[in-house]
Coordinates of C-alpha atoms in Angstrom, one line a residue:
M164 CA 0.0 0.0 0.0
I165 CA 1.1 3.5 -0.7
A166 CA 1.0 5.7 2.4
P167 CA -1.1 8.9 2.3
A168 CA 2.0 10.9 3.4
T169 CA 3.9 9.8 0.2
A170 CA 4.6 12.8 -2.1
I171 CA 3.1 12.6 -5.6
G172 CA 6.5 12.4 -7.3
P173 CA 7.8 9.4 -5.3
A174 CA 4.4 7.8 -5.5
R175 CA 4.6 7.9 -9.3
R176 CA 8.1 6.3 -9.1
M177 CA 6.8 3.5 -6.8
V178 CA 3.9 2.8 -9.3
R179 CA 6.3 2.7 -12.2
E180 CA 8.6 0.3 -10.4
A181 CA 5.7 -2.0 -9.5
L182 CA 4.5 -2.1 -13.1
A183 CA 7.9 -2.7 -14.5
A184 CA 8.5 -5.5 -12.0
A185 CA 5.3 -7.2 -13.2
G186 CA 6.6 -7.0 -16.8
I187 CA 4.0 -4.5 -17.9
P188 CA 5.2 -2.5 -20.9
Q189 CA 5.1 1.3 -20.9
A190 CA 5.4 1.4 -17.2
E191 CA 6.4 5.1 -17.1
A192 CA 3.4 6.3 -19.1
D193 CA 1.0 4.0 -17.2
A194 CA 2.3 5.3 -13.9
R195 CA 1.8 8.9 -15.0
H196 CA -1.8 8.2 -16.1
L197 CA -2.6 6.3 -12.9
V198 CA -1.2 8.9 -10.5
A199 CA -2.8 11.8 -12.5
L200 CA -6.2 10.0 -12.4
A201 CA -6.0 9.2 -8.6
C202 CA -5.0 12.8 -7.8
G203 CA -7.3 14.5 -10.3
L204 CA -4.4 16.3 -12.1
D205 CA -3.4 16.9 -15.7
A206 CA 0.1 16.4 -17.0
A207 CA 1.3 19.9 -16.0
G208 CA -0.3 19.6 -12.6
L209 CA 1.4 16.3 -11.9
I210 CA 4.8 18.0 -12.3
L211 CA 3.9 21.1 -10.3
A212 CA 2.5 19.0 -7.4
A213 CA 5.3 16.5 -7.3
D214 CA 6.2 17.4 -3.7
R215 CA 2.6 17.4 -2.4
P216 CA 1.5 14.5 -0.2
L217 CA -1.0 12.2 -1.8
G218 CA -3.5 12.3 1.0
A219 CA -5.7 9.5 2.2
E220 CA -8.3 9.5 -0.6
A221 CA -5.8 9.8 -3.5
A222 CA -3.6 7.1 -1.9
A223 CA -6.5 4.7 -1.5
T224 CA -7.6 5.4 -5.1
L225 CA -4.1 4.9 -6.4
D226 CA -3.8 1.5 -4.6
R227 CA -7.0 0.4 -6.3
L228 CA -5.9 1.6 -9.7
L229 CA -2.5 0.0 -9.4
A230 CA -4.1 -3.4 -8.4
R231 CA -6.4 -3.3 -11.4
R232 CA -3.5 -2.4 -13.8
L233 CA -1.4 -5.2 -12.3
A234 CA -4.3 -7.5 -13.1
R235 CA -3.8 -6.3 -16.7
E236 CA -6.8 -4.1 -17.0
P237 CA -5.9 -1.5 -19.7
V238 CA -5.3 2.1 -18.6
A239 CA -7.9 3.3 -21.1
R240 CA -10.5 1.1 -19.3
L241 CA -9.4 2.5 -15.9
I242 CA -9.7 6.1 -17.2
G243 CA -12.9 5.2 -19.1
A244 CA -11.9 7.1 -22.2
R245 CA -9.3 7.3 -25.0
E246 CA -7.9 10.0 -27.3
F247 CA -8.4 9.5 -31.0
W248 CA -7.7 12.1 -33.8
G249 CA -7.3 14.8 -31.1
M250 CA -10.6 14.1 -29.5
R251 CA -11.6 12.2 -26.3
F252 CA -14.0 9.3 -26.6
A253 CA -15.8 7.6 -23.7
L254 CA -15.7 3.9 -23.6
S255 CA -18.2 1.2 -22.5
P256 CA -17.8 -2.6 -22.2
A257 CA -19.4 -3.0 -25.6
T258 CA -16.8 -0.8 -27.4
L259 CA -13.3 -1.5 -28.6
V260 CA -10.7 1.0 -27.3
P261 CA -9.8 3.2 -30.3
R262 CA -6.2 2.7 -31.2
P263 CA -3.7 5.0 -33.0
D264 CA -3.3 2.4 -35.8
T265 CA -6.9 3.1 -36.8
E266 CA -6.1 6.7 -37.5
T267 CA -4.5 5.3 -40.6
L268 CA -8.0 4.9 -42.0
V269 CA -8.7 8.6 -41.6
E270 CA -5.4 9.5 -43.2
A271 CA -6.2 7.2 -46.1
V272 CA -9.6 8.8 -46.7
L273 CA -8.1 12.3 -46.6
A274 CA -5.3 11.3 -49.0
A275 CA -7.8 9.7 -51.5
R276 CA -10.5 12.5 -51.1
P277 CA -8.6 15.8 -50.5
D278 CA -11.5 18.0 -51.6
R279 CA -13.2 18.6 -48.2
A280 CA -16.4 19.9 -49.9
A281 CA -16.8 16.8 -52.2
V282 CA -17.6 14.2 -49.5
R283 CA -21.3 14.5 -48.5
R284 CA -22.3 11.1 -47.2
I285 CA -20.1 8.8 -45.0
A286 CA -20.9 5.4 -43.5
D287 CA -19.0 3.9 -40.6
L288 CA -19.9 0.2 -40.3
G289 CA -19.5 -1.2 -36.8
T290 CA -18.9 2.2 -35.2
G291 CA -18.1 1.3 -31.6
T292 CA -17.3 4.6 -29.9
G293 CA -18.0 6.6 -33.0
A294 CA -14.4 7.6 -33.2
L295 CA -13.9 7.0 -37.0
L296 CA -17.1 8.7 -38.0
A297 CA -16.4 11.7 -35.7
A298 CA -12.9 12.2 -37.1
L299 CA -14.2 12.1 -40.7
L300 CA -17.1 14.5 -39.9
V301 CA -14.6 17.0 -38.4
E302 CA -12.4 16.7 -41.5
Y303 CA -15.4 16.9 -43.9
P304 CA -17.5 19.7 -42.5
Q305 CA -20.3 19.4 -45.2
A306 CA -20.7 15.7 -44.8
F307 CA -23.5 13.8 -43.0
G308 CA -22.6 10.4 -41.4
V309 CA -24.4 7.2 -40.7
A310 CA -23.0 4.8 -38.1
T311 CA -24.1 1.2 -37.6
D312 CA -23.5 -1.3 -34.8
R313 CA -25.3 -4.5 -33.8
S314 CA -24.8 -3.5 -30.1
L315 CA -27.3 -1.0 -28.8
E316 CA -24.9 -0.3 -25.9
A317 CA -22.2 0.6 -28.4
L318 CA -24.6 2.9 -30.3
A319 CA -25.6 4.6 -27.0
T320 CA -21.9 5.2 -26.3
A321 CA -21.3 6.5 -29.9
R322 CA -24.3 8.8 -29.6
A323 CA -23.0 10.3 -26.3
N324 CA -19.6 10.9 -27.8
L325 CA -21.0 12.5 -30.9
D326 CA -23.3 14.7 -28.8
R327 CA -20.4 15.8 -26.6
L328 CA -18.5 16.8 -29.7
G329 CA -21.5 18.7 -31.2
L330 CA -21.9 16.3 -34.1
T331 CA -25.2 14.6 -33.5
G332 CA -27.0 17.0 -35.8
R333 CA -24.8 15.6 -38.7
A334 CA -25.1 11.9 -37.9
A335 CA -27.6 9.1 -37.7
L336 CA -27.1 5.8 -35.8
V337 CA -28.6 2.6 -36.9
G338 CA -28.7 -0.8 -35.2
C339 CA -27.9 -3.5 -37.7
D340 CA -25.1 -5.8 -38.9
W341 CA -22.6 -3.8 -40.9
G342 CA -24.5 -2.1 -43.8
T343 CA -27.5 -4.4 -44.1
A344 CA -30.1 -1.8 -43.1
L345 CA -28.5 1.1 -45.0
A346 CA -29.4 2.6 -48.4
G347 CA -26.8 4.2 -50.5
P348 CA -25.2 6.0 -52.2
F349 CA -22.3 6.9 -49.9
D350 CA -19.2 8.8 -51.0
V351 CA -17.1 7.0 -48.3
V352 CA -17.6 3.8 -46.3
V353 CA -15.1 2.9 -43.5
S354 CA -15.0 0.1 -41.1
N355 CA -12.7 -1.4 -38.5
P356 CA -14.2 -4.9 -38.3
P357 CA -13.1 -7.9 -36.1
Y358 CA -10.2 -9.6 -37.9
I359 CA -8.6 -11.9 -35.3
A360 CA -9.0 -15.6 -36.2
T361 CA -11.0 -17.4 -33.5
G362 CA -8.1 -19.8 -32.7
E363 CA -5.7 -16.9 -32.1
I364 CA -7.8 -15.0 -29.5
E365 CA -6.6 -17.0 -26.6
G366 CA -3.0 -16.0 -27.4
L367 CA -3.7 -12.2 -27.3
D368 CA -2.4 -10.0 -24.5
P369 CA -4.7 -10.1 -21.5
E370 CA -5.4 -6.4 -21.9
V371 CA -7.1 -7.3 -25.2
R372 CA -8.3 -10.8 -24.7
D373 CA -9.9 -10.2 -21.3
H374 CA -11.1 -6.6 -21.6
E375 CA -12.2 -6.0 -25.1
P376 CA -15.7 -7.2 -26.3
A377 CA -15.3 -10.5 -28.0
A378 CA -17.6 -9.5 -30.9
A379 CA -15.1 -6.7 -31.8
L380 CA -12.2 -9.2 -32.0
D381 CA -13.5 -12.5 -33.4
G382 CA -13.3 -12.6 -37.1
G383 CA -14.3 -16.2 -37.5
P384 CA -12.1 -19.2 -38.3
D385 CA -9.8 -17.3 -40.8
G386 CA -10.4 -13.8 -39.5
L387 CA -12.2 -12.8 -42.7
D388 CA -15.9 -13.3 -41.9
A389 CA -16.7 -9.7 -41.3
Y390 CA -14.9 -8.6 -44.6
R391 CA -17.0 -11.0 -46.6
A392 CA -20.2 -9.6 -45.1
I393 CA -19.1 -5.9 -45.4
V394 CA -17.8 -6.2 -49.0
A395 CA -20.9 -8.0 -50.2
D396 CA -22.9 -4.8 -49.5
L397 CA -20.3 -2.3 -50.8
P398 CA -21.4 -2.3 -54.4
R399 CA -24.9 -1.4 -53.3
L400 CA -23.8 1.2 -50.7
L401 CA -21.1 3.1 -52.6
R402 CA -21.9 5.6 -55.4
P403 CA -20.0 5.0 -58.6
G404 CA -16.4 5.9 -57.9
G405 CA -17.1 5.9 -54.1
L406 CA -14.4 5.0 -51.7
A407 CA -14.2 2.2 -49.2
V408 CA -11.4 2.0 -46.5
L409 CA -11.2 -1.1 -44.3
E410 CA -8.9 -1.7 -41.4
L411 CA -6.7 -4.8 -41.8
G412 CA -5.0 -7.2 -39.5
A413 CA -1.3 -7.9 -40.1
G414 CA -0.9 -10.1 -43.2
Q415 CA -4.5 -9.8 -44.4
A416 CA -4.1 -7.4 -47.2
A417 CA -3.9 -9.9 -50.1
A418 CA -6.9 -11.9 -48.8
V419 CA -9.1 -8.9 -48.3
A420 CA -8.1 -7.5 -51.6
G421 CA -9.2 -10.7 -53.2
I422 CA -12.6 -10.5 -51.5
A423 CA -13.0 -6.9 -52.7
A424 CA -12.0 -7.7 -56.3
S425 CA -14.4 -10.6 -56.4
A426 CA -17.2 -8.1 -55.5
G427 CA -16.2 -5.9 -58.5
L428 CA -14.3 -3.3 -56.5
A429 CA -11.1 -1.8 -57.8
V430 CA -8.4 -2.1 -55.1
S431 CA -6.4 1.1 -55.4
G432 CA -3.9 0.6 -52.6
V433 CA -3.0 -0.3 -49.0
A434 CA -2.0 2.2 -46.4
R435 CA 0.6 1.3 -43.8
D436 CA 0.5 2.4 -40.1
L437 CA 3.4 4.0 -38.3
A438 CA 4.9 0.6 -37.6
G439 CA 5.0 -0.1 -41.3
I440 CA 2.2 -2.7 -41.1
E441 CA -0.4 -2.9 -43.9
R442 CA -3.3 -1.4 -42.0
A443 CA -6.0 -0.2 -44.4
L444 CA -7.3 -1.5 -47.7
I445 CA -8.5 1.2 -50.1
A446 CA -11.0 0.2 -52.7
I447 CA -13.1 2.1 -55.3
A448 CA -16.6 1.3 -56.6
P449 CA -16.6 1.0 -60.4
E450 CA -17.7 3.9 -62.6
P451 CA -20.2 3.1 -65.3
G452 CA -18.6 2.4 -68.6
P453 CA -19.4 4.3 -71.8
P454 CA -22.7 3.2 -73.5
R455 CA -22.3 0.5 -76.1
P456 CA -23.1 1.5 -79.6
L457 CA -26.4 0.3 -80.9
Q458 CA -26.2 -2.8 -83.2
A459 CA -27.5 -2.3 -86.7

C-alpha cells in the first residue's frame, strides 16, 4: 500500500517500479496516467504538485488503480476514455478501445479525397465509440454520417460521444449488422471490423483478450468473416467511384483485396501504419462504362 504521506513524485516512481517488475510495458506512461487519475491532475499539474503528499483519498484510489493495472486491465479502461484524432471518446464494455493504428484509415480517406467539400455522405460500419465517424465529420464539414453497430450499448456510447462533440446533428445511428439496413449511395464507407481468427484470440495480450468485447475481436475461423459480409454490401452502398477503406489485421491485405476484387471493386492501394504494417485497404466502386453502340 502507498502511504497517504507519500509525495506525488515518489508515488509515481513507486507505481512505475511496481508495473515494471510485473513486466507491464510502458510502465512510465502508465504510472503517469494512474497517478494523475488518482489525484485529479493533468500532466502539468502532476509536475507542479510532485512534492505534495497524496492524502488518504488519493492514496486509496491509487492503490485500487494499481491493483487493477497489475491484473492487466488497460489504462484506457481505468480512465474510461481514450484519445483519437485529437478528441476524447468515452468507452463502454461494448466498445473497442480506439487505437492510434486506426487513425491510418482517416489519413487514407483524406489522401484519397482531398477535396473537403466533395464528400457529403459517410458510413461507418461497426462504429463502436463513433471515433472513426467523428474524425471524418470533423475533417469533412459538409458531410452527413451514418454509423451502424449491432450492439445497442455501443450505439448509445457513440451517440453520447457525438453529442459531446457537437456532431449529433450531422449523424444518424442505426442498429444492424454492418451495412445491411442502409441505403446508398455513400461517398465514403469505412470500417474497423473484427479480424482476429478465432483460434488466435486465446494468445492475445490479456489487456485485449480479457477486456475488449469478443464481438469486436473474433473474425471467425480465418479472421475474414466480417470482410465477406461488409464487402458484399459495398457495391450497393457506394456511389460509382465511391471510396471504401477497411482496417486490416497484419498479413491480411492480399486476402481482403481478393474479397474486394471478387465483388467488383477496384483495389487502389494499401496504407501502412506508423509501424509499417499494412493497416488499411483502399477500394473504389466501379464507374459506369461508356454506353455500347447500338447494333445495326
